[in-house]
Short mmCIF file of C-alpha atoms in Angstrom, two decimals:
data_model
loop_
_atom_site.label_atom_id
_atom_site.label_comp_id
_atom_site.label_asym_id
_atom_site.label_seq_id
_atom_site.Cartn_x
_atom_site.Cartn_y
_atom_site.Cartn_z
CA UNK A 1 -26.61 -1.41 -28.05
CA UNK A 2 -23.32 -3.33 -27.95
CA UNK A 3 -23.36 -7.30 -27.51
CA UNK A 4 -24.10 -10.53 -29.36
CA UNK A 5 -27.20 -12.38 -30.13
CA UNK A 6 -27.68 -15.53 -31.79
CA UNK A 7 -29.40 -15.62 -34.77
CA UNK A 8 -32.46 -17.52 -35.80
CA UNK A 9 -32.90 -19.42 -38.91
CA UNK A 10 -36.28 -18.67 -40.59
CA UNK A 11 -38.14 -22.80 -41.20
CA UNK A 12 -38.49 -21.15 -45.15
CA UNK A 13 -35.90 -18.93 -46.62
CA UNK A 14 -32.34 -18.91 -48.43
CA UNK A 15 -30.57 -21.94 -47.59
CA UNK A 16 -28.99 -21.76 -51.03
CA UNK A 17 -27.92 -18.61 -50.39
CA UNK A 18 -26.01 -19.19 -47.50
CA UNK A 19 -24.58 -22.11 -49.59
CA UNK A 20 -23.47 -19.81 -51.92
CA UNK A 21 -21.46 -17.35 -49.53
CA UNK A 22 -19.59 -20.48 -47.58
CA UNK A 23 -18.57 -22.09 -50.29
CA UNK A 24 -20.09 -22.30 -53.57
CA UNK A 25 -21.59 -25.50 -52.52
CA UNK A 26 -24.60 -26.58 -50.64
CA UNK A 27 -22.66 -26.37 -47.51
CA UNK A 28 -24.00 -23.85 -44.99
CA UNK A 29 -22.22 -21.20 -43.41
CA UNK A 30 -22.31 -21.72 -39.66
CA UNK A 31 -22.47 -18.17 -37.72
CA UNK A 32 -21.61 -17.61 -33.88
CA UNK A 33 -23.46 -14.51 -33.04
CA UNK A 34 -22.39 -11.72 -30.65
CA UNK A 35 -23.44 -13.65 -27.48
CA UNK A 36 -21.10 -16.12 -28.09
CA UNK A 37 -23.03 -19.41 -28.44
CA UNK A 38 -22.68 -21.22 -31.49
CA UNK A 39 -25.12 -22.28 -33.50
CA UNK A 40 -26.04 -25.97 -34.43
CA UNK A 41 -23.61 -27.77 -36.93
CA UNK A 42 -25.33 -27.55 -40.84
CA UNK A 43 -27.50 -24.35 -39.79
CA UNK A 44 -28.55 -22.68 -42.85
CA UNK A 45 -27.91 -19.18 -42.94
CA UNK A 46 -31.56 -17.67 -43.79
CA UNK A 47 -32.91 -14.23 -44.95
CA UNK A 48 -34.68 -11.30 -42.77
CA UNK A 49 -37.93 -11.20 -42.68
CA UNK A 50 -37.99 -7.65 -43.05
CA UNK A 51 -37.01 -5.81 -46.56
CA UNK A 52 -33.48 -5.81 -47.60
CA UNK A 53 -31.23 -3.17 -49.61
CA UNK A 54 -31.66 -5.97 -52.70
CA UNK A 55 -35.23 -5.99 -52.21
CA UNK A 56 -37.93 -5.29 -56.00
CA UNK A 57 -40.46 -3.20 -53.52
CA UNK A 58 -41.46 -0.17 -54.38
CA UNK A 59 -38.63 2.13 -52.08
CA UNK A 60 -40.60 3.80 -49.15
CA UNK A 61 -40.05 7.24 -48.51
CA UNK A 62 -36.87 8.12 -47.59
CA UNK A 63 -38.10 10.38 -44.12
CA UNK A 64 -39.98 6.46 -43.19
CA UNK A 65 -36.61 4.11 -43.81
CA UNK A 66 -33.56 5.23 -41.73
CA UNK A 67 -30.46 6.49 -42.63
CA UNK A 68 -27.51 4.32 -43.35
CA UNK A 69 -25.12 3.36 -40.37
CA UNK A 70 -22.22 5.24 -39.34
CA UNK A 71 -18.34 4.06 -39.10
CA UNK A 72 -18.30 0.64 -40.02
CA UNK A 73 -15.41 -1.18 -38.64
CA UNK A 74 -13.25 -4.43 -38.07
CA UNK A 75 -12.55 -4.79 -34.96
CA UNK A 76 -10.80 -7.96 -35.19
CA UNK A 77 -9.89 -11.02 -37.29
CA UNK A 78 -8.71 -14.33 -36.22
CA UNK A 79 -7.95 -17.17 -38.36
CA UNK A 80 -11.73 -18.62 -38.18
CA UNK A 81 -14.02 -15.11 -37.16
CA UNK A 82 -14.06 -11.27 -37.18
CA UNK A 83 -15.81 -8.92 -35.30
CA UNK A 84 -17.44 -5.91 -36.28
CA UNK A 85 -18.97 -2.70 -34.85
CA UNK A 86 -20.94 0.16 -36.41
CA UNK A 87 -22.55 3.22 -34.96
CA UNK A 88 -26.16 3.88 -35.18
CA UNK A 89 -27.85 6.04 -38.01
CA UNK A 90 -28.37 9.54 -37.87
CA UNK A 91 -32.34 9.42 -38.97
CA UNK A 92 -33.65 6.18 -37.45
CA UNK A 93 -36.99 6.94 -39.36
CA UNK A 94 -40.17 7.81 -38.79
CA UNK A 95 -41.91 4.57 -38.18
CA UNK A 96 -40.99 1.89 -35.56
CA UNK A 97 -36.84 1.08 -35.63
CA UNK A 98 -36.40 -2.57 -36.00
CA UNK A 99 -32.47 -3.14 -35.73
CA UNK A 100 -29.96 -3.99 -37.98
CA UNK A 101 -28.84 -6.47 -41.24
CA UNK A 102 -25.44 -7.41 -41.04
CA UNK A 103 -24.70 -9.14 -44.88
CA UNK A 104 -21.45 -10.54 -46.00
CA UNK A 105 -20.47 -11.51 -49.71
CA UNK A 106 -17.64 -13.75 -50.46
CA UNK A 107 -14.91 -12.81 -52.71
CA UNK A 108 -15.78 -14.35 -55.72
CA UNK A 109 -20.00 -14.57 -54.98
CA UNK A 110 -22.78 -12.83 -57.01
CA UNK A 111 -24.90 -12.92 -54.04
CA UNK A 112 -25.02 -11.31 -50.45
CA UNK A 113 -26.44 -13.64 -47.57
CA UNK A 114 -27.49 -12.06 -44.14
CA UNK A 115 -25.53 -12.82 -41.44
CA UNK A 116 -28.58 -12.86 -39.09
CA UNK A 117 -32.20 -13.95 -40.08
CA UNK A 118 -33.81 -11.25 -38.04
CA UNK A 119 -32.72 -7.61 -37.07
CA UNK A 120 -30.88 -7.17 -34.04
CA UNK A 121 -30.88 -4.70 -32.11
CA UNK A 122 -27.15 -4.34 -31.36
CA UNK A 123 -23.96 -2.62 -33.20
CA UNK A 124 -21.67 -5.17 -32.17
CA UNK A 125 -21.86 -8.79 -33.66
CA UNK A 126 -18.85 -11.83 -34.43
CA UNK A 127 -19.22 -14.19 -37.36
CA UNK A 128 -17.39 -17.34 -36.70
CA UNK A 129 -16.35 -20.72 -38.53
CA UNK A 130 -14.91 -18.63 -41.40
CA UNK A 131 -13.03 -20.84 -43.78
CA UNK A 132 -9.38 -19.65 -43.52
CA UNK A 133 -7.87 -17.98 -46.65
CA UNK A 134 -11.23 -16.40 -47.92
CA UNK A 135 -11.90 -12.78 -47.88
CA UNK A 136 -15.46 -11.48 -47.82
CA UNK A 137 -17.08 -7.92 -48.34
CA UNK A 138 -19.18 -6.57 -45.35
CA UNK A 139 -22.16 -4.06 -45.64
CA UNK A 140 -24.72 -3.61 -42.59
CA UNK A 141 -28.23 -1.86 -42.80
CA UNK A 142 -30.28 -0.38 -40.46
CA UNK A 143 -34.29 -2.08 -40.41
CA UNK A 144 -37.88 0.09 -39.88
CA UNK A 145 -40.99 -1.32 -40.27
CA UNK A 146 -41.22 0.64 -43.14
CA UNK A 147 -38.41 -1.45 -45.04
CA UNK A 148 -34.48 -1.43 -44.87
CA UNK A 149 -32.50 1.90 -45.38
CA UNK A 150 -29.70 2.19 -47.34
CA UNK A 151 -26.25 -0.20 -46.38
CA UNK A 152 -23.32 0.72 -45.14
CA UNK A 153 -20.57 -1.02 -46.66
CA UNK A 154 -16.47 -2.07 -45.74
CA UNK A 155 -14.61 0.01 -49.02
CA UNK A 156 -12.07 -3.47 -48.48
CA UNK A 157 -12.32 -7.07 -48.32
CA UNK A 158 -11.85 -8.72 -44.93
CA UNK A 159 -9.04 -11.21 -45.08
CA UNK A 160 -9.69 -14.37 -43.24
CA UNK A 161 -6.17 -15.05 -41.70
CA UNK A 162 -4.32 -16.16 -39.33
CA UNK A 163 -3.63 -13.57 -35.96
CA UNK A 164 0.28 -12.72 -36.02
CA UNK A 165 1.71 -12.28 -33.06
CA UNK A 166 4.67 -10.70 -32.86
CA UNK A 167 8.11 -12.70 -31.88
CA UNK A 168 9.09 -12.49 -28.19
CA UNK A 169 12.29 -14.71 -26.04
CA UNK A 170 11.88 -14.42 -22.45
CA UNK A 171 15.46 -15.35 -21.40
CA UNK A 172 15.53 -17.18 -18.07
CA UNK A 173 16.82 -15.56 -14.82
CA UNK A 174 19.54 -17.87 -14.48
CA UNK A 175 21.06 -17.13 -18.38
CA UNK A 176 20.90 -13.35 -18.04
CA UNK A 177 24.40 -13.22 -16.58
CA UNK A 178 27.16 -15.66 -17.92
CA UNK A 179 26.34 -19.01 -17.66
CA UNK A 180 29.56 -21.12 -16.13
CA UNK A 181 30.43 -24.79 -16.85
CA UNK A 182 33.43 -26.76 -16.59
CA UNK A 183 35.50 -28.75 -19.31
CA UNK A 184 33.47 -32.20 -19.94
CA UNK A 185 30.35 -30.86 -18.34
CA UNK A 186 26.92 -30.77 -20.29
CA UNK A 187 25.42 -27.12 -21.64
CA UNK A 188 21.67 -27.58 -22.14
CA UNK A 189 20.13 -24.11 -22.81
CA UNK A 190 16.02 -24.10 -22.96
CA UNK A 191 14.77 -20.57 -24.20
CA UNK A 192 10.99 -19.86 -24.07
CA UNK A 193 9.73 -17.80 -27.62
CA UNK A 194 6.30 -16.44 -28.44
CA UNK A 195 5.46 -15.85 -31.81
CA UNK A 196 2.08 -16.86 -34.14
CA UNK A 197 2.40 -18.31 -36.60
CA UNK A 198 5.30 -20.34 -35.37
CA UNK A 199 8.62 -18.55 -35.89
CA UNK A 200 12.02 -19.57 -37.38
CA UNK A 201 14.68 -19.85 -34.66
CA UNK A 202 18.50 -19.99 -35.48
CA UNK A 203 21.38 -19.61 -32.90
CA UNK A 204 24.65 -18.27 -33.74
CA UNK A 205 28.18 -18.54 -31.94
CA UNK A 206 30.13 -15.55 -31.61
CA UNK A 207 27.93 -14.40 -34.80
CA UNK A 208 29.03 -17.43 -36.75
CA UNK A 209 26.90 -20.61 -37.23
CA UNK A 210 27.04 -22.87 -34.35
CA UNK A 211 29.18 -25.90 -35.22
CA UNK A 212 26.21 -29.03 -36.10
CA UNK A 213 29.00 -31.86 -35.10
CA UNK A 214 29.46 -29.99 -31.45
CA UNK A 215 26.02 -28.42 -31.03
CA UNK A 216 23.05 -30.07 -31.07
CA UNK A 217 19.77 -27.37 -31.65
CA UNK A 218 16.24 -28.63 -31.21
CA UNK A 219 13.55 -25.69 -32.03
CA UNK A 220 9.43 -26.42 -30.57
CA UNK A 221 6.69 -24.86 -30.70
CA UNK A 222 7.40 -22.75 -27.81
CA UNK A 223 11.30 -23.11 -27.11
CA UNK A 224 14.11 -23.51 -28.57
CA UNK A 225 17.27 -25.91 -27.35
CA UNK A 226 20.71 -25.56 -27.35
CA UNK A 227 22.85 -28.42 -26.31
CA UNK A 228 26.49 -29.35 -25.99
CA UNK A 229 27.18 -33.16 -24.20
CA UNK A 230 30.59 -32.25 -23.37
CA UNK A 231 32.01 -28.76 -23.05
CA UNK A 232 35.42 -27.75 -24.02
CA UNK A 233 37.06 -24.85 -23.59
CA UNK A 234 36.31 -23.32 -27.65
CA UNK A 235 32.30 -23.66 -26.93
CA UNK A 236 33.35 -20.51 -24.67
CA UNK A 237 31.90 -17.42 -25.86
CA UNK A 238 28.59 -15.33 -27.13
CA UNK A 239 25.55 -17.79 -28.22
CA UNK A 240 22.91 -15.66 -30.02
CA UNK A 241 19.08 -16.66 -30.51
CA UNK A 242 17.20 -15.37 -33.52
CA UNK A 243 13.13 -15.81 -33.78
CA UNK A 244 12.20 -14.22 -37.05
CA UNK A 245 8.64 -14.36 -38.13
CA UNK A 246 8.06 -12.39 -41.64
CA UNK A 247 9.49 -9.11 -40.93
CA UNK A 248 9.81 -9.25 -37.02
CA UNK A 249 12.57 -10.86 -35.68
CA UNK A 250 13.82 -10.93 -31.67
CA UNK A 251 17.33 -11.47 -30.32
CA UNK A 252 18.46 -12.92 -27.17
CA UNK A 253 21.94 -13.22 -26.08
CA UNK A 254 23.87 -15.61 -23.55
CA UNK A 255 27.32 -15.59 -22.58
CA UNK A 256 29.18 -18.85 -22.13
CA UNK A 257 32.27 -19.40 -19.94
CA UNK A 258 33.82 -23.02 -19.77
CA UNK A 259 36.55 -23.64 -17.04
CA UNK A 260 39.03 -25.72 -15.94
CA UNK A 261 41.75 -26.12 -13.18
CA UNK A 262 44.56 -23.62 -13.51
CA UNK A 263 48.09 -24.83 -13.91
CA UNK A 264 50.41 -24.43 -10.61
CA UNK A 265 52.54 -21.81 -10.51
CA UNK A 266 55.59 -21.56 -12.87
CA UNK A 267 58.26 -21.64 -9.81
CA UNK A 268 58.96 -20.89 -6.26
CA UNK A 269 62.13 -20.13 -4.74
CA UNK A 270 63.60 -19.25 -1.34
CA UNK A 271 64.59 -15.78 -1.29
CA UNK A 272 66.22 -14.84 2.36
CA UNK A 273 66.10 -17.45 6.14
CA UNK A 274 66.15 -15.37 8.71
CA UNK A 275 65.56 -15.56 12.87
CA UNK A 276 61.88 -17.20 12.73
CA UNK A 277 60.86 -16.47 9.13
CA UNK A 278 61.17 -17.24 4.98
CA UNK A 279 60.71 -15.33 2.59
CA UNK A 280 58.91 -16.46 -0.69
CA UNK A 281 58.61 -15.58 -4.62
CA UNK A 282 57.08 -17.36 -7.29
CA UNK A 283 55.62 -16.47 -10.70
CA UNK A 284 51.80 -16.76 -12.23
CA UNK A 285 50.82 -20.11 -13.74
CA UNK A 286 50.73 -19.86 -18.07
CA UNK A 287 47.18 -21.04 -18.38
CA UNK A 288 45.31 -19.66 -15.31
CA UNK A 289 42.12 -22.33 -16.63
CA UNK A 290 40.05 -19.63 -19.08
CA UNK A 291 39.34 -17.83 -16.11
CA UNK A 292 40.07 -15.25 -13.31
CA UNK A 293 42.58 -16.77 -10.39
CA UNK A 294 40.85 -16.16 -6.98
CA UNK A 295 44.51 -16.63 -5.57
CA UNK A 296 47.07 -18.52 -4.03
CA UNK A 297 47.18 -21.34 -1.29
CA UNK A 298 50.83 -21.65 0.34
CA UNK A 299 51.59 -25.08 2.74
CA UNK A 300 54.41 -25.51 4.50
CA UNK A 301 55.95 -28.94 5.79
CA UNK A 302 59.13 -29.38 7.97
CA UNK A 303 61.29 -32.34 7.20
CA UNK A 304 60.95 -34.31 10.43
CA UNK A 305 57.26 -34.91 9.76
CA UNK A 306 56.49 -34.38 6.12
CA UNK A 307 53.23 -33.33 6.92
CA UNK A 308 51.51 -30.54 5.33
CA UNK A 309 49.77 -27.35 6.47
CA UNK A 310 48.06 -24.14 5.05
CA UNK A 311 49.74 -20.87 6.40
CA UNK A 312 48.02 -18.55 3.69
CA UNK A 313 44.38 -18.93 1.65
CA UNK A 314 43.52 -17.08 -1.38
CA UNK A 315 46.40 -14.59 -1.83
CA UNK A 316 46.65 -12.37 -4.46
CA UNK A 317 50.61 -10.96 -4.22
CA UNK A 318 53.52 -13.40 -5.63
CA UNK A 319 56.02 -13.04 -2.91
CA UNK A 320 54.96 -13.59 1.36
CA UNK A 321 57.23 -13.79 4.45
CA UNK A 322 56.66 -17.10 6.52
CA UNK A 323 56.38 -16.38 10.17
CA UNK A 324 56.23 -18.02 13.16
CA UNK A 325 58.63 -21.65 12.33
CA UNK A 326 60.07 -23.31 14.51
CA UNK A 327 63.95 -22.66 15.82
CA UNK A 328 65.92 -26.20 14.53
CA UNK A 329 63.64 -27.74 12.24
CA UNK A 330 64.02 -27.26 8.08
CA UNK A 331 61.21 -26.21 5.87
CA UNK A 332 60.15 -27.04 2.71
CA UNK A 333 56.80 -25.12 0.96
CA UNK A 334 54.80 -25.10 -1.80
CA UNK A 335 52.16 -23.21 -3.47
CA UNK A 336 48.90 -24.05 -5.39
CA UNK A 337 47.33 -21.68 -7.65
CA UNK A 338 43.08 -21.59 -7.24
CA UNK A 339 39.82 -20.56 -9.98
CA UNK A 340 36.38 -21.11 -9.89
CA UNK A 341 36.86 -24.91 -9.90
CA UNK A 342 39.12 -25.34 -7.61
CA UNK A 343 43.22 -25.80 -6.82
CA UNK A 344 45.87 -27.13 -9.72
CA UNK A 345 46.30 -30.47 -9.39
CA UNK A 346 50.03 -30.15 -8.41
CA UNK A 347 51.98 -27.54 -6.47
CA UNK A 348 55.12 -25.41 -7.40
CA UNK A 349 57.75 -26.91 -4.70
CA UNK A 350 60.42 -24.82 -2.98
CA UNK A 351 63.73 -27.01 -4.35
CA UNK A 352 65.80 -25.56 -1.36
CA UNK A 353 64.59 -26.23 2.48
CA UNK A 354 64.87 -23.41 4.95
CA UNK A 355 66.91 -24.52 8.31
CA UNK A 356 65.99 -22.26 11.25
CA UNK A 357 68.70 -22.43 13.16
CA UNK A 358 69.05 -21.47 16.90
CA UNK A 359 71.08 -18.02 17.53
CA UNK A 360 74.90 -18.46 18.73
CA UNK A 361 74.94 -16.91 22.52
CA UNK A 362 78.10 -14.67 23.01
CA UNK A 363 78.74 -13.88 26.27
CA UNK A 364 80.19 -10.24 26.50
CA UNK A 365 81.08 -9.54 29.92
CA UNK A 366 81.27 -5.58 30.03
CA UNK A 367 84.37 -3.40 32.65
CA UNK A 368 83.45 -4.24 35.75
CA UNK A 369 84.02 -0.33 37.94
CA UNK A 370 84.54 -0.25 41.30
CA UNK A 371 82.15 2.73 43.00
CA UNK A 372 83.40 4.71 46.14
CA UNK A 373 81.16 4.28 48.69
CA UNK A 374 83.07 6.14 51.37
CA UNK A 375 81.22 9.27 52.72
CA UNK A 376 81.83 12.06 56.02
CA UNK A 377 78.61 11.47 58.32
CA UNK A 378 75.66 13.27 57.54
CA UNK A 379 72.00 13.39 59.24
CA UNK A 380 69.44 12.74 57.32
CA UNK A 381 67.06 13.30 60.29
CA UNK A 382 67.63 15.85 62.99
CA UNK A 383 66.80 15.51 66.18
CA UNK A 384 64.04 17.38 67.62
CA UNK A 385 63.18 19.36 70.83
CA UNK A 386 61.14 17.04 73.24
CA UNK A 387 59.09 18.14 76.49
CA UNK A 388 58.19 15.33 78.52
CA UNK A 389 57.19 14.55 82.29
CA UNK A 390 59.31 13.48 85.45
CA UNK A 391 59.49 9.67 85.94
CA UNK A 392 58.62 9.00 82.75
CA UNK A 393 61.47 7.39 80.83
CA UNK A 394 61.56 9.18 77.25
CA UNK A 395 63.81 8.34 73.76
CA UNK A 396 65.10 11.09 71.51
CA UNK A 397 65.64 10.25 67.90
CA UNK A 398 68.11 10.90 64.79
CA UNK A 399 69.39 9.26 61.51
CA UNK A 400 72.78 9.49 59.53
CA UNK A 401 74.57 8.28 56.84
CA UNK A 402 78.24 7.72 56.64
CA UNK A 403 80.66 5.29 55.19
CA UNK A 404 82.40 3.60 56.96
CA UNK A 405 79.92 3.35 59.87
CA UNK A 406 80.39 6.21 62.17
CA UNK A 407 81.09 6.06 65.75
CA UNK A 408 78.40 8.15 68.00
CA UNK A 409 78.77 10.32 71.01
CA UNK A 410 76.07 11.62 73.15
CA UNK A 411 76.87 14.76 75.03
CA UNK A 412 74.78 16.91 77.66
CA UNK A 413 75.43 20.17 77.71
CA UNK A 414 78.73 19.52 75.94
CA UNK A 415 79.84 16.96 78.30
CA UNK A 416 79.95 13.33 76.99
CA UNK A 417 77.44 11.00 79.07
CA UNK A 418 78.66 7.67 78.01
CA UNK A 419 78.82 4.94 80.44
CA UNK A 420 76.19 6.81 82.49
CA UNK A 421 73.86 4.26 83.61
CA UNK A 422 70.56 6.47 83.62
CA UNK A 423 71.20 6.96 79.65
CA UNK A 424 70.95 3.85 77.16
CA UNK A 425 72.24 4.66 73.20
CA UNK A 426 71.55 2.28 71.00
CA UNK A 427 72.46 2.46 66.86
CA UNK A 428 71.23 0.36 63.86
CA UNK A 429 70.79 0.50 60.57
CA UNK A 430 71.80 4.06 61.24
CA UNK A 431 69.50 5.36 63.16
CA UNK A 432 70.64 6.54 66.74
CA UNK A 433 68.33 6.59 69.63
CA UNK A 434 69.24 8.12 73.31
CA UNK A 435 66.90 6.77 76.12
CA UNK A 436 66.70 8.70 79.26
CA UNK A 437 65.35 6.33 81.86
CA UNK A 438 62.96 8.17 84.77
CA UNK A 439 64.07 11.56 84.16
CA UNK A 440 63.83 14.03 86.16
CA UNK A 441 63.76 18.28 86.37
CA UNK A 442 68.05 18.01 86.56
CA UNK A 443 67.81 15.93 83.50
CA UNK A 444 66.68 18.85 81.32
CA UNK A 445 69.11 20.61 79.21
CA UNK A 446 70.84 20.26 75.39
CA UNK A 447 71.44 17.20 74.47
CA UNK A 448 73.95 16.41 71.38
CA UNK A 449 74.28 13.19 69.05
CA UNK A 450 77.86 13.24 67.57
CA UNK A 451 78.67 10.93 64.30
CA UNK A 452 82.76 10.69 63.48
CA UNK A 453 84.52 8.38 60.96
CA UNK A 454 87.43 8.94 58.96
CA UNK A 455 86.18 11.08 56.66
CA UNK A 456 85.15 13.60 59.01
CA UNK A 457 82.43 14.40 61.54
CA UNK A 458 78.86 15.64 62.03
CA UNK A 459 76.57 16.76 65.17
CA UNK A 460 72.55 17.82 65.63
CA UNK A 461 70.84 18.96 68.93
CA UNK A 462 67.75 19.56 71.08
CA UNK A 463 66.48 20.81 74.13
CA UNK A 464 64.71 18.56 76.64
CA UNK A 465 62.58 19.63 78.73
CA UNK A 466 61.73 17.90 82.08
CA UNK A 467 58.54 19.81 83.77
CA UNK A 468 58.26 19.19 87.28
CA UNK A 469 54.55 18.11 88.34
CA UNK A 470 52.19 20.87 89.75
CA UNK A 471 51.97 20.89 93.87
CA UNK A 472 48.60 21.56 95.36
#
């Protein structure tokens, strides 16, 4: 039975009435009922047509009328309507139920007016076009055709006001971590509020009142501004946002970091030249520009050119070694010190320049000693025991070492063979080789290579074997 319905003026009824309630005037009061469409501008509010609670009749019995509603109850109020509910009776009565009389008296009025000309059968209903600032008493009867039971009726007055709604800053993404400008930049800070009606906003600098010559504050409906045409380094530091309405009040914080370029380092010297490489020191700047350094950039330049060049980026230690210069030229170096915004605007300069110079060459001839070659003769390869076949010239083989070279001998059978034309000995490099041209079965026998110098002498044999071909 929840909902709205318009209600109907009656063509005859209490237009004074209605007067009465608005205003104290003749003025109507003009009623949007619980569907929601308003009705026409100057409406008179009119009576039911059935009894009310006020009415002279006779009462009918009380089993006939119904009971009065249950839990009557705002259920909201806005600065021009309220809304209210109720729960139906516990004895609708015994003759046909009708609906309900929703009356309201202002505070103030000898007279209650009915909200809605006719019952209605619903337990939800919104009066609108309230004048703001009034308060009015509420009472709501159920309606049988036997006449209107008793009312139920509000124990307060309904106070026409307008809806608070509770401060709220919704602090923008970019503002929720610290917000970083540089000296002579603009700070322009726009912070969304909620808040009905509209709240008082105040900002605060590191919880002192922000400075009215530096900082410029312009507070909307909706927003607030904060804004500083050129930073400096003192508008650093924690801005605070206060939206106080009554007794609610919301904070917002945002931190605010103005930079600048850092000074160069304090000095650089030359500590130690040596081979290929310098070594550096130098100490941290004094004012580093209200901010973290990131590091230090170190250039060298040699003296022929003049010309610049990065050896090292963003480096955190004060001292380096300098590798990799060139043997004969003369270095000079700097170093820059680097923030946020950027490198100092001047470099720390090395007042000394390092000379590579190119390494003296001593020559140190060492003791020159003489080794011994000399050395008895020794084989280093044997000869070996050889078979071979009748007319078929054959070579037998051996190596030795000796210093100085040896002389050789070839013997058969212990008798020396040299200058025998049917043997050819031949000796290079120290390897001896005996050819034995067309042998034949006489040629077989031991054959010995002999190797003498001064140092002493050395012999290996073999057997050779001639084999005389098979007859048939």
């Amino acid at each position: 039975m929840t909902g709205e319905v318009p209600a109907e003026a009656p063509a005859d009824g209490p237009e004074e009435k209605a007067s009465e309630l608005a205003k104290g005037s003749p003025e109507p009061l003009e009623e949007v009922a619980a569907s929601g469409s308003p009705r026409e501008e100057q409406a008179p509010m009119a009576s039911p047509q059935a009894p009310v609670p006020t009415a002279t009749k006779p009462a009918p019995p009380s089993e006939d009328v119904p009971s009065a509603p249950l839990l009557l109850t705002v259920e909201d109020v806005s600065d021009s309507s309220m809304t209210v509910s109720w729960e139906p009776p516990e004895r609708p009565g015994r003759l046909g139920f009708q609906g309900y009389v929703l009356e309201l008296l202002r505070e103030g009025a000898l007279e209650w007016v009915p909200v809605n000309a006719r019952p209605m059968m619903v337990t939800q209903q919104t009066v609108r076009n309230l004048a703001l600032g009034d308060k009015f008493f509420l009472r709501v009867a159920a309606v049988s055709l036997a006449g209107a039971g008793p009312p139920a009726v509000l124990d307060q007055p309904v106070h026409i006001r307008e809806t608070i709604e509770p401060p709220k800053i919704r602090v923008p993404r970019h503002l929720r971590q610290t917000y970083i400008r540089q000296v002579g930049e603009t700070v322009n800070l726009q912070i969304p509020f909620q808040g009905n009606p509209k709240p008082q906003a105040s900002w605060t600098h590191n919880g002192h009142a922000v400075d009215s010559q530096r900082v410029s504050v312009r507070t909307g409906q909706q927003d607030s501004i904060l804004f500083i045409r050129s930073a400096q380094r003192s508008d650093s530091g924690c801005y605070e946002l206060t939206v106080k309405l009554e007794d609610q009040e919301a904070k917002a914080t945002v931190h605010i970091l103005v930079t600048e370029r850092p000074e160069p380092p304090s000095s650089v010297r030359l500590l130690d030249v040596w081979g290929c490489n310098a070594a550096l020191q130098w100490t941290p700047p004094q004012d580093t520009g209200n901010t973290e350094l990131l590091g230090y950039t170190v250039q060298k330049a040699d003296r022929k050119t003049g010309q610049w060049f990065t050896v090292l980026e963003r480096y955190h230690p004060t001292t380096c070694t300098i590798s990799d210069l060139i043997v004969g030229n003369s270095y000079s170096f700097r170093v820059f010190s680097e923030n946020l915004c950027g490198l100092s605007t001047s470099a720390a300069v090395t007042k000394e320049l390092a000379h590579i110079q190119k390494a003296e060459i001593i020559d140190k001839p060492k003791g020159f000693v003489e080794r011994d070659f000399l050395e008895a003769p020794s084989f280093t390869q044997p000869l070996a025991d050889h078979a071979t076949t009748p007319g078929y010239s054959t070579q037998l083989f051996c190596s030795v070492r000796a210093s100085p070279k040896p002389k050789i001998i070839w013997m058969k059978n212990k008798v020396a063979i040299e200058g025998n034309p049917k043997y050819r000995a031949l000796s290079e490099q120290g390897v001896c080789t005996l050819e034995i041209r067309k042998p034949s079965p006489f040629d077989s026998g031991v054959y010995t290579c002999k190797a003498t110098n001064a140092l002493g002498e050395a012999s290996v044999d073999c057997r050779l074997e001639v084999k005389a071909s098979a007859t048939h």
